[in-house]
Amino acid sequence: MLDKWVNRADLAESAINERHGARVWGLPRSNLGLVAWPANTKEKLFVRWHYWWQAHYLDCLVDAANRRTTKARRERIRYTIRGIALRNIKKLTSNKYFDDKAWLALALGRADKVRKVRAPKSLQALEFNIIGGIDSLTGVLPWRSGETFYNVPSNGPAAIMMARTGRLDQAIAITDWIFDNLIDDDGLVMDGLRMRMHGPDLVRNIHPYCQGVALGACLEIALKLRERSGVSSTNVDSVRDADIAEDSMRFISHIRSLVEAVHRRMANRNNVIDWDTGDGDGGLFKGILVRYLADVAVRLPDDSAANKRTKRLAARMVLDSAESVWAHRLEVDGLPIFATDWTSDARLPQNFGLGSSGLNEIVSVVRVDERDLSVQLSGWMLMEAAARVAGHENEKTASATT
């Protein structure tokens, strides 16, 4: 099963790099993802800047390098980091949206761990900038500078970053705020909280990526707390829940409940994530969710029956979603185009029925969700998540037979 998913992830990588990968303004040793395929002139020139889409493109490049590090993959990661810096023009901190900056900090932090790749020195400044944005009244990040909207898309990835970089107390405070204030009656994470003159106003919208980052933050915190308390994240069969740090178990309980809620409310009877996210920014939402479901399936300690059930459920949603998306793909020149709806057939992001209009005019008239880089990145993220889960299951099978 592993070889199948590795091959599919490789094909997804090739599809996006060949269709979307491009130099920034023709400059050598630079790379970014064109935000659509086929791209019009403005898109080829990167006129509009999609800061956080490129962060997820970089994240996917790191996924591929983590499966198998090659010179070409390392080079593309380096060129993409340079491309982001070039197109941003100013410092990476020159962005008013904290969710954008948190996503890039996460991607750069992961890239820094790829062999023979180094994140730019500006990563530390970016992390400090994010931390410096925490509101003194609420103790969490606003969506953007000067805003009174405090949401999970900003605070979730920031909490993951904080936990990974040793700022555990800040990560815990932010994640506690999310679970204290933003869980709905179905157990899902709501979008955020807006401060009004009359008091706080809940923004009750439910998005897949909010569930994903909440899972990611809880997992990073739980594993760090277990380390702090001397409990290994593996080979702990003899350790009872009561012996594990109480705080760690609190976050593990959040993971168990949230995975169940996602399965109950966001997946269909075939375990496929079935939530309408469309195009644009929404195109990334399901991919982010499965990235962190895979993280749970692989890294959550399997030292209790409840954790094992959660891991199996997370793995099932990843693998069954990936099977559905692959079955519904289109192929152009042997490479996949993924659907925005993971239960329906992908649509070709072109329309040849508009007479003699040029392609650039066609794509400006006909809106096909599959044209967006965000939608295709979600498909690639899903294939990488499936490859990771399948690899983990292979390792477990191999260790059980030795």
XYZ file of C-alpha atoms in Angstrom:
402
model
C 0.000 0.000 0.000
C 2.890 2.382 0.757
C 4.297 2.254 -2.788
C 0.883 3.204 -4.184
C 0.616 6.325 -2.063
C 4.239 7.343 -2.591
C 3.694 7.124 -6.335
C 0.495 9.177 -6.110
C 2.200 11.804 -3.970
C 5.038 11.967 -6.510
C 2.540 12.517 -9.321
C 0.777 15.260 -7.345
C 4.127 16.941 -6.743
C 5.015 16.756 -10.439
C 1.604 18.107 -11.480
C 1.897 21.208 -9.346
C 5.554 21.887 -10.021
C 5.097 21.513 -13.791
C 1.853 23.513 -14.065
C 2.275 26.072 -11.312
C 6.005 26.321 -10.540
C 7.566 29.433 -12.071
C 10.391 31.900 -11.613
C 9.538 35.184 -9.949
C 9.639 37.837 -12.694
C 12.053 35.597 -14.589
C 14.744 35.873 -11.922
C 17.122 32.895 -11.653
C 17.159 30.687 -8.550
C 13.631 31.699 -7.627
C 10.380 29.775 -7.574
C 6.750 30.353 -6.609
C 3.466 28.650 -7.365
C 1.342 30.366 -10.001
C -2.013 30.798 -8.291
C -3.958 29.296 -11.180
C -3.576 26.973 -14.145
C -3.873 27.970 -16.913
C -2.529 31.306 -15.713
C -3.356 34.679 -17.228
C -0.815 37.468 -17.642
C -1.398 39.091 -14.249
C -1.061 35.727 -12.512
C 2.174 34.963 -14.356
C 3.545 38.272 -13.084
C 2.410 37.574 -9.497
C 0.557 40.895 -9.473
C -1.605 39.800 -6.568
C 0.382 38.398 -3.642
C -0.909 35.183 -2.049
C 1.473 35.034 0.924
C -0.141 32.112 2.749
C -0.774 30.000 -0.360
C 2.960 30.059 -1.013
C 3.609 29.016 2.586
C 1.517 25.899 1.981
C 3.244 25.283 -1.342
C 6.538 25.356 0.567
C 5.073 23.004 3.181
C 4.148 20.501 0.451
C 7.658 20.712 -1.011
C 8.980 19.863 2.461
C 6.573 16.901 2.678
C 8.029 15.494 -0.538
C 11.605 16.053 0.656
C 10.832 14.329 3.952
C 9.677 11.247 2.060
C 12.852 11.172 -0.003
C 15.408 13.938 0.015
C 16.930 14.668 -3.381
C 19.115 17.448 -4.697
C 16.303 18.673 -6.947
C 13.817 18.824 -4.066
C 16.253 20.675 -1.810
C 16.965 23.123 -4.603
C 13.294 23.826 -5.223
C 12.749 24.449 -1.501
C 15.626 26.943 -1.441
C 14.388 28.674 -4.599
C 10.855 28.894 -3.184
C 12.085 30.437 0.064
C 13.957 32.979 -2.057
C 10.906 33.506 -4.255
C 8.728 34.288 -1.256
C 11.245 36.838 0.001
C 11.530 38.448 -3.449
C 7.806 38.746 -4.088
C 7.064 39.984 -0.580
C 9.449 42.841 -1.485
C 9.684 44.092 2.083
C 10.592 42.086 5.176
C 8.582 38.914 5.792
C 7.150 40.628 8.873
C 5.647 43.350 6.635
C 2.228 41.766 6.612
C -0.709 42.770 8.794
C -2.298 39.301 8.842
C -1.082 37.073 11.658
C -2.486 33.912 10.079
C -0.356 34.504 6.953
C 2.770 35.003 9.039
C 2.108 31.995 11.263
C 1.713 29.690 8.256
C 4.976 30.902 6.775
C 6.795 30.530 10.100
C 5.603 26.912 10.308
C 6.703 26.144 6.747
C 10.112 27.774 7.188
C 10.605 25.952 10.487
C 9.954 22.623 8.779
C 12.175 23.528 5.808
C 15.006 24.265 8.225
C 14.968 20.594 9.268
C 15.427 19.269 5.730
C 18.974 18.039 5.217
C 21.199 20.701 3.619
C 18.452 23.325 3.717
C 18.529 26.302 6.038
C 15.724 28.692 6.797
C 16.583 32.379 6.371
C 17.734 34.346 9.383
C 14.512 36.325 9.075
C 12.588 33.327 10.481
C 13.463 34.319 14.035
C 12.308 37.889 13.422
C 9.067 36.515 11.975
C 8.467 34.372 15.069
C 9.156 37.327 17.389
C 6.823 39.495 15.332
C 4.003 36.978 15.729
C 4.556 36.654 19.475
C 4.741 40.427 19.791
C 1.278 40.687 18.258
C -0.459 38.968 21.177
C -3.171 41.241 22.517
C -2.578 42.202 26.160
C -6.287 42.185 26.973
C -7.320 38.827 25.504
C -3.941 37.074 25.607
C -4.328 35.858 22.016
C -3.597 37.082 18.496
C -5.961 39.207 16.445
C -6.611 38.183 12.868
C -4.633 41.204 11.713
C -2.954 44.267 13.173
C -5.423 46.776 14.575
C -8.289 44.280 14.391
C -10.615 43.238 17.211
C -11.373 39.858 15.659
C -9.567 36.979 17.372
C -9.780 33.791 15.355
C -8.530 30.228 15.160
C -6.890 30.592 11.717
C -4.389 32.990 13.335
C -4.083 31.457 16.788
C -4.048 27.778 15.802
C -0.920 27.817 13.619
C 0.715 30.307 15.996
C 0.172 27.878 18.901
C 1.727 25.068 16.859
C 4.713 27.300 16.109
C 5.071 28.262 19.765
C 4.986 24.657 20.954
C 7.552 23.587 18.355
C 9.920 26.416 19.257
C 9.844 25.872 23.021
C 7.334 28.579 23.928
C 5.090 26.026 25.576
C 3.326 28.240 28.101
C 2.209 30.638 25.366
C 1.028 27.728 23.216
C -0.989 26.338 26.129
C -2.593 29.706 26.923
C -3.721 30.208 23.329
C -4.993 26.648 22.894
C -6.871 26.815 26.202
C -8.532 30.013 24.973
C -9.715 28.195 21.834
C -11.213 25.276 23.753
C -12.665 27.468 26.486
C -14.459 29.810 24.089
C -14.911 28.354 20.633
C -16.305 24.809 20.819
C -19.845 24.458 19.488
C -22.555 22.021 20.574
C -21.312 19.422 18.082
C -17.797 19.531 19.498
C -16.314 21.407 16.518
C -14.098 24.492 16.645
C -15.781 27.726 15.595
C -14.034 30.466 13.656
C -13.446 33.130 16.282
C -14.621 35.882 18.538
C -15.153 39.534 17.636
C -14.996 42.177 20.342
C -17.859 44.670 20.088
C -18.834 47.698 22.152
C -21.482 45.578 23.878
C -19.091 42.676 24.477
C -17.734 39.603 22.651
C -19.588 38.287 19.613
C -19.059 34.672 18.552
C -18.365 34.030 14.876
C -19.862 30.575 14.659
C -18.675 29.602 11.182
C -17.186 26.107 10.979
C -14.187 25.520 8.725
C -12.143 22.327 8.266
C -8.823 24.054 8.802
C -9.871 25.329 12.232
C -10.272 21.695 13.293
C -6.894 20.865 11.796
C -4.865 23.526 13.575
C -6.610 22.827 16.888
C -5.597 19.163 16.541
C -2.056 20.176 15.609
C -1.681 22.515 18.572
C -3.045 19.965 21.047
C -0.748 17.251 19.719
C 2.406 19.386 19.860
C 1.564 20.526 23.396
C 0.679 17.038 24.642
C 3.922 15.556 23.330
C 6.009 18.383 24.812
C 4.294 17.982 28.192
C 4.935 14.239 28.156
C 8.603 14.911 27.489
C 8.668 17.417 30.343
C 7.122 14.865 32.722
C 9.544 12.145 31.660
C 6.985 10.061 29.760
C 8.248 8.778 26.436
C 5.963 9.216 23.430
C 6.673 5.628 22.411
C 6.949 2.332 24.208
C 4.890 3.409 27.211
C 2.528 0.440 27.438
C 3.268 0.056 31.123
C 2.318 3.625 31.957
C -1.295 4.243 32.968
C -3.158 7.427 32.132
C -3.056 8.382 35.803
C 0.747 8.423 35.706
C 0.904 10.896 32.841
C 0.930 14.627 33.498
C -2.623 15.877 33.955
C -2.147 18.720 31.480
C -0.930 16.325 28.803
C -4.036 14.181 29.221
C -6.210 17.283 28.933
C -4.895 17.985 25.451
C -5.027 14.338 24.440
C -8.678 14.303 25.503
C -9.282 17.329 23.268
C -7.730 15.400 20.365
C -9.911 12.351 20.958
C -13.100 14.425 21.147
C -12.272 16.571 18.144
C -11.348 13.659 15.874
C -14.685 12.055 16.779
C -16.524 15.311 16.044
C -14.781 15.719 12.684
C -15.709 12.154 11.736
C -19.279 12.614 12.869
C -19.922 16.018 11.252
C -17.410 16.483 8.424
C -17.018 12.988 6.963
C -19.584 10.922 5.090
C -20.473 7.300 5.760
C -17.415 6.264 3.726
C -15.088 8.270 6.021
C -14.417 10.821 3.281
C -14.103 14.477 4.340
C -17.184 15.936 2.687
C -17.357 19.673 3.380
C -17.917 22.381 0.810
C -14.919 24.707 0.684
C -14.928 25.850 -2.944
C -12.067 27.795 -4.474
C -9.801 30.640 -3.379
C -8.579 30.503 0.216
C -11.202 27.851 0.956
C -9.434 25.513 -1.422
C -6.749 24.971 1.220
C -9.073 24.220 4.126
C -9.545 20.442 3.739
C -5.876 19.889 2.936
C -4.857 21.553 6.186
C -7.302 19.373 8.118
C -5.906 16.118 6.700
C -2.319 17.248 7.301
C -3.041 17.324 11.028
C -5.268 14.229 10.983
C -2.245 12.403 9.577
C -0.119 13.900 12.342
C -2.542 12.447 14.908
C -2.578 9.065 13.155
C 1.211 8.885 13.178
C 2.334 10.686 16.352
C -0.401 10.323 18.967
C 0.939 7.822 21.527
C -0.809 4.459 21.283
C -0.586 3.743 25.020
C -4.326 3.458 25.627
C -7.309 1.884 23.919
C -8.893 5.331 23.448
C -5.786 6.698 21.733
C -5.588 3.666 19.444
C -9.196 4.208 18.390
C -8.491 7.877 17.687
C -5.413 7.023 15.621
C -7.357 4.460 13.580
C -10.210 6.899 12.971
C -7.849 9.680 11.873
C -5.966 7.271 9.581
C -9.205 6.006 8.066
C -10.392 9.523 7.211
C -7.059 10.330 5.567
C -6.779 7.134 3.526
C -10.443 6.916 2.514
C -10.501 10.603 1.532
C -7.365 10.084 -0.540
C -8.875 7.052 -2.301
C -11.974 9.092 -3.152
C -10.025 12.075 -4.457
C -7.753 9.869 -6.532
C -10.719 7.992 -7.997
C -12.359 11.295 -9.015
C -9.240 12.945 -10.482
C -8.771 14.075 -14.049
C -5.505 13.451 -15.850
C -3.811 15.798 -18.289
C -0.538 14.616 -19.805
C -0.504 11.781 -17.274
C -0.668 14.079 -14.246
C -3.640 14.537 -11.895
C -6.058 17.420 -11.479
C -7.834 17.145 -8.129
C -11.447 18.077 -7.453
C -12.438 20.719 -4.942
C -15.278 18.384 -3.869
C -13.615 15.219 -2.620
C -16.647 13.091 -3.493
C -17.205 14.335 -7.079
C -15.330 14.263 -10.361
C -12.726 16.939 -10.988
C -13.509 19.467 -13.711
C -11.062 20.543 -16.370
C -10.083 24.173 -15.644
C -10.656 25.197 -19.252
C -13.659 25.686 -21.466
C -13.337 25.107 -25.178
C -16.936 26.105 -25.956
C -16.533 29.886 -26.093
C -15.759 30.325 -29.745
C -12.444 31.881 -30.721
C -11.697 33.604 -27.445
C -8.113 33.360 -26.278
C -7.344 31.156 -23.293
C -6.614 34.127 -21.049
C -10.048 35.555 -21.809
C -11.682 32.179 -21.279
C -10.275 31.660 -17.810
C -11.344 35.152 -16.782
C -14.932 34.372 -17.731
C -15.350 30.756 -16.667
C -14.806 30.124 -12.987
C -13.676 26.550 -12.346
C -12.562 25.869 -8.782
C -10.004 23.283 -9.895
C -8.041 26.042 -11.608
C -6.813 27.409 -8.279
C -3.463 26.445 -6.802
C -5.151 26.239 -3.406
C -7.440 23.408 -4.545
C -4.567 21.484 -6.112
C -2.380 21.988 -3.034
C -5.120 20.430 -0.905
C -5.062 17.382 -3.166
C -1.289 17.186 -2.916
C -1.437 17.589 0.873
C -3.922 14.729 0.988
C -1.658 12.436 -1.072
C 1.312 13.293 1.158
C -0.823 12.651 4.259
C -1.889 9.271 2.869
C 1.720 8.339 2.084
C 2.749 9.276 5.601
C -0.072 7.280 7.232
C 0.578 4.272 4.994
C 4.289 4.424 5.837
C 3.511 4.476 9.534
C 1.171 1.497 9.217
C 3.841 -0.410 7.267
C 6.355 0.260 10.029
C 3.908 -1.004 12.679
C 3.232 -4.161 10.677
C 6.940 -4.776 10.161
C 7.765 -4.293 13.860
C 4.927 -6.625 14.872
C 6.317 -9.445 12.730
C 9.891 -9.181 13.982
